[in-house]
PDB file of C-alpha atoms in Angstrom:
ATOM      1  CA  MET A   1     -30.471  -0.850   6.247  1.00  0.00           C
ATOM      2  CA  GLY A   2     -29.618   0.179   2.788  1.00  0.00           C
ATOM      3  CA  GLN A   3     -27.054   3.618   4.135  1.00  0.00           C
ATOM      4  CA  GLN A   4     -25.441   1.078   6.598  1.00  0.00           C
ATOM      5  CA  ALA A   5     -24.784  -1.476   3.574  1.00  0.00           C
ATOM      6  CA  SER A   6     -23.285   1.671   1.842  1.00  0.00           C
ATOM      7  CA  VAL A   7     -20.691   2.289   4.204  1.00  0.00           C
ATOM      8  CA  SER A   8     -19.744  -0.909   5.162  1.00  0.00           C
ATOM      9  CA  LYS A   9     -18.806  -1.587   1.711  1.00  0.00           C
ATOM     10  CA  GLU A  10     -16.409   1.700   1.659  1.00  0.00           C
ATOM     11  CA  LYS A  11     -12.402  -0.405   1.346  1.00  0.00           C
ATOM     12  CA  LEU A  12      -9.782   1.297   3.482  1.00  0.00           C
ATOM     13  CA  ILE A  13      -6.738   1.498   1.805  1.00  0.00           C
ATOM     14  CA  ALA A  14      -3.519   2.591   3.666  1.00  0.00           C
ATOM     15  CA  ILE A  15      -0.426   4.070   1.935  1.00  0.00           C
ATOM     16  CA  VAL A  16       2.621   4.086   3.511  1.00  0.00           C
ATOM     17  CA  GLU A  17       4.657   6.848   1.475  1.00  0.00           C
ATOM     18  CA  ASP A  18       7.036   9.412   3.256  1.00  0.00           C
ATOM     19  CA  ASP A  19       7.040  11.610  -0.260  1.00  0.00           C
ATOM     20  CA  ALA A  20       4.742  14.050   0.163  1.00  0.00           C
ATOM     21  CA  ARG A  21       4.309  14.605  -3.416  1.00  0.00           C
ATOM     22  CA  VAL A  22       3.763  10.894  -4.152  1.00  0.00           C
ATOM     23  CA  ALA A  23       1.265  10.768  -1.602  1.00  0.00           C
ATOM     24  CA  SER A  24      -0.609  13.943  -2.551  1.00  0.00           C
ATOM     25  CA  MET A  25      -1.177  12.588  -5.739  1.00  0.00           C
ATOM     26  CA  PHE A  26      -2.241   9.051  -4.533  1.00  0.00           C
ATOM     27  CA  ARG A  27      -4.788  11.308  -2.300  1.00  0.00           C
ATOM     28  CA  ASP A  28      -6.165  13.007  -5.348  1.00  0.00           C
ATOM     29  CA  MET A  29      -6.169  10.214  -7.649  1.00  0.00           C
ATOM     30  CA  LEU A  30      -7.772   7.638  -5.485  1.00  0.00           C
ATOM     31  CA  SER A  31     -10.198  10.079  -4.175  1.00  0.00           C
ATOM     32  CA  LEU A  32     -11.790  11.047  -7.816  1.00  0.00           C
ATOM     33  CA  ALA A  33     -11.631   7.137  -9.088  1.00  0.00           C
ATOM     34  CA  GLY A  34     -12.975   5.357  -5.578  1.00  0.00           C
ATOM     35  CA  GLN A  35     -15.267   5.715  -2.922  1.00  0.00           C
ATOM     36  CA  TRP A  36     -12.114   4.301  -0.802  1.00  0.00           C
ATOM     37  CA  GLN A  37     -11.166   5.626   2.485  1.00  0.00           C
ATOM     38  CA  LEU A  38      -7.525   6.787   2.781  1.00  0.00           C
ATOM     39  CA  GLN A  39      -5.001   6.549   5.604  1.00  0.00           C
ATOM     40  CA  PHE A  40      -1.495   7.614   4.704  1.00  0.00           C
ATOM     41  CA  PHE A  41       2.053   6.979   6.804  1.00  0.00           C
ATOM     42  CA  THR A  42       4.949   8.610   6.500  1.00  0.00           C
ATOM     43  CA  ASP A  43       6.514   6.880   8.316  1.00  0.00           C
ATOM     44  CA  GLY A  44       7.981   2.928   8.376  1.00  0.00           C
ATOM     45  CA  GLN A  45       7.859   2.605  12.390  1.00  0.00           C
ATOM     46  CA  ASP A  46       4.475   4.607  12.623  1.00  0.00           C
ATOM     47  CA  ALA A  47       2.805   2.507  10.289  1.00  0.00           C
ATOM     48  CA  CYS A  48       4.515  -1.094  11.565  1.00  0.00           C
ATOM     49  CA  ALA A  49       2.826   0.284  15.185  1.00  0.00           C
ATOM     50  CA  ARG A  50      -0.677   1.175  13.863  1.00  0.00           C
ATOM     51  CA  LEU A  51      -1.367  -0.706  10.918  1.00  0.00           C
ATOM     52  CA  PRO A  52      -2.264  -4.598  12.378  1.00  0.00           C
ATOM     53  CA  GLU A  53      -4.912  -3.047  13.981  1.00  0.00           C
ATOM     54  CA  LEU A  54      -6.103  -0.679  11.288  1.00  0.00           C
ATOM     55  CA  GLY A  55      -7.669  -3.384   9.475  1.00  0.00           C
ATOM     56  CA  ALA A  56      -7.132  -1.965   6.004  1.00  0.00           C
ATOM     57  CA  ASP A  57      -8.139  -4.079   2.867  1.00  0.00           C
ATOM     58  CA  LEU A  58      -5.078  -3.142   0.607  1.00  0.00           C
ATOM     59  CA  ILE A  59      -1.909  -1.878   1.716  1.00  0.00           C
ATOM     60  CA  LEU A  60       0.842   0.878  -0.939  1.00  0.00           C
ATOM     61  CA  LEU A  61       3.640   0.461   0.342  1.00  0.00           C
ATOM     62  CA  ASP A  62       7.259   2.416  -0.477  1.00  0.00           C
ATOM     63  CA  MET A  63      10.371   0.859   0.203  1.00  0.00           C
ATOM     64  CA  THR A  64      12.368   3.554   0.986  1.00  0.00           C
ATOM     65  CA  LEU A  65      10.584   4.686   4.239  1.00  0.00           C
ATOM     66  CA  PRO A  66      12.273   5.827   7.652  1.00  0.00           C
ATOM     67  CA  GLY A  67      12.071   4.592  10.704  1.00  0.00           C
ATOM     68  CA  LEU A  68      11.660   1.022   9.703  1.00  0.00           C
ATOM     69  CA  ASP A  69      12.364   0.419   5.764  1.00  0.00           C
ATOM     70  CA  GLY A  70       9.684  -1.189   3.198  1.00  0.00           C
ATOM     71  CA  VAL A  71      11.331  -4.595   2.985  1.00  0.00           C
ATOM     72  CA  SER A  72      11.631  -4.695   6.707  1.00  0.00           C
ATOM     73  CA  LEU A  73       7.530  -3.590   7.385  1.00  0.00           C
ATOM     74  CA  TYR A  74       6.468  -5.981   4.461  1.00  0.00           C
ATOM     75  CA  LYS A  75       8.369  -8.706   6.254  1.00  0.00           C
ATOM     76  CA  LEU A  76       7.027  -7.377   9.601  1.00  0.00           C
ATOM     77  CA  LEU A  77       2.830  -7.081   8.266  1.00  0.00           C
ATOM     78  CA  ARG A  78       3.133 -11.072   7.063  1.00  0.00           C
ATOM     79  CA  GLY A  79       4.412 -11.965  10.336  1.00  0.00           C
ATOM     80  CA  TYR A  80       0.966 -10.553  12.138  1.00  0.00           C
ATOM     81  CA  HIS A  81      -2.189 -12.018  11.857  1.00  0.00           C
ATOM     82  CA  ASN A  82      -4.407  -9.540  11.136  1.00  0.00           C
ATOM     83  CA  THR A  83      -2.249  -8.660   8.107  1.00  0.00           C
ATOM     84  CA  LYS A  84      -0.714 -11.499   7.227  1.00  0.00           C
ATOM     85  CA  GLU A  85      -3.392 -11.535   4.132  1.00  0.00           C
ATOM     86  CA  THR A  86      -3.725  -8.018   3.207  1.00  0.00           C
ATOM     87  CA  PRO A  87      -2.604  -7.103  -0.377  1.00  0.00           C
ATOM     88  CA  ILE A  88       0.326  -5.021   0.146  1.00  0.00           C
ATOM     89  CA  ILE A  89       1.337  -3.448  -3.336  1.00  0.00           C
ATOM     90  CA  VAL A  90       5.253  -2.518  -3.134  1.00  0.00           C
ATOM     91  CA  ILE A  91       5.826   0.503  -4.711  1.00  0.00           C
ATOM     92  CA  THR A  92       9.832   0.449  -5.802  1.00  0.00           C
ATOM     93  CA  ALA A  93      12.550   1.537  -7.878  1.00  0.00           C
ATOM     94  CA  SER A  94      14.191  -1.925  -7.653  1.00  0.00           C
ATOM     95  CA  HIS A  95      14.449  -4.503  -9.848  1.00  0.00           C
ATOM     96  CA  ASP A  96      13.284  -8.466  -9.642  1.00  0.00           C
ATOM     97  CA  TRP A  97      16.701  -9.731  -8.683  1.00  0.00           C
ATOM     98  CA  GLU A  98      16.734  -6.848  -6.386  1.00  0.00           C
ATOM     99  CA  LEU A  99      13.556  -7.863  -4.312  1.00  0.00           C
ATOM    100  CA  ARG A 100      14.899 -11.425  -4.067  1.00  0.00           C
ATOM    101  CA  ARG A 101      17.982 -10.839  -2.260  1.00  0.00           C
ATOM    102  CA  MET A 102      15.723  -8.631   0.123  1.00  0.00           C
ATOM    103  CA  GLY A 103      13.780 -11.722   0.430  1.00  0.00           C
ATOM    104  CA  LEU A 104      10.206 -10.066  -1.012  1.00  0.00           C
ATOM    105  CA  PRO A 105       8.723 -11.935  -3.348  1.00  0.00           C
ATOM    106  CA  ALA A 106       7.736 -10.273  -6.605  1.00  0.00           C
ATOM    107  CA  GLY A 107       4.167 -10.737  -6.776  1.00  0.00           C
ATOM    108  CA  LEU A 108       2.198  -7.619  -5.833  1.00  0.00           C
ATOM    109  CA  LEU A 109       4.731  -5.020  -6.909  1.00  0.00           C
ATOM    110  CA  LEU A 110       4.597  -1.263  -9.360  1.00  0.00           C
ATOM    111  CA  ARG A 111       7.948  -0.178 -10.664  1.00  0.00           C
ATOM    112  CA  LYS A 112       8.474   3.337 -11.051  1.00  0.00           C
ATOM    113  CA  PRO A 113       7.825   5.358 -12.692  1.00  0.00           C
ATOM    114  CA  PHE A 114       4.317   4.084 -13.323  1.00  0.00           C
ATOM    115  CA  GLU A 115       1.434   5.090 -14.432  1.00  0.00           C
ATOM    116  CA  MET A 116      -0.999   5.954 -12.338  1.00  0.00           C
ATOM    117  CA  HIS A 117      -3.807   4.067 -14.405  1.00  0.00           C
ATOM    118  CA  GLU A 118      -1.725   1.086 -13.972  1.00  0.00           C
ATOM    119  CA  LEU A 119      -2.255   1.450  -9.711  1.00  0.00           C
ATOM    120  CA  LEU A 120      -5.536   1.952 -10.083  1.00  0.00           C
ATOM    121  CA  LEU A 121      -6.206  -1.032 -12.219  1.00  0.00           C
ATOM    122  CA  MET A 122      -4.292  -3.078  -9.724  1.00  0.00           C
ATOM    123  CA  ILE A 123      -6.190  -1.555  -6.567  1.00  0.00           C
ATOM    124  CA  GLN A 124      -9.820  -2.138  -8.287  1.00  0.00           C
ATOM    125  CA  ALA A 125      -9.015  -5.849  -8.961  1.00  0.00           C
ATOM    126  CA  LEU A 126      -8.075  -6.299  -5.374  1.00  0.00           C
ATOM    127  CA  LEU A 127     -11.034  -4.422  -3.815  1.00  0.00           C
ATOM    128  CA  ALA A 128     -13.320  -5.749  -6.322  1.00  0.00           C
TER     129      ALA A 128
END
């Protein structure tokens, strides 16, 4: 039973990022920092099709994506029953006023450029 308990505690983080260098940086940092499962998406349309059924505990979402932009994906995810309450950390270079104009709340936001420890602290707090 103890082994099952430890497996069930492992959280799933979905990372929607099309830049291979940034995705690799996320993979390296998150693999070292925690016992998390990681699922990567490089295209907004693919993420939109698969995220609602994936059951991720947290989503890292870049705003500039091929297929379907991050703003549209964010709004769609908030409309699905399975993802409407999932914490989404928006990763963007946009300013607050730009996000409001796009219809996004300025809630969980990580502005580029950022320090990886900032991201790690946000993830740890949300998945605690």
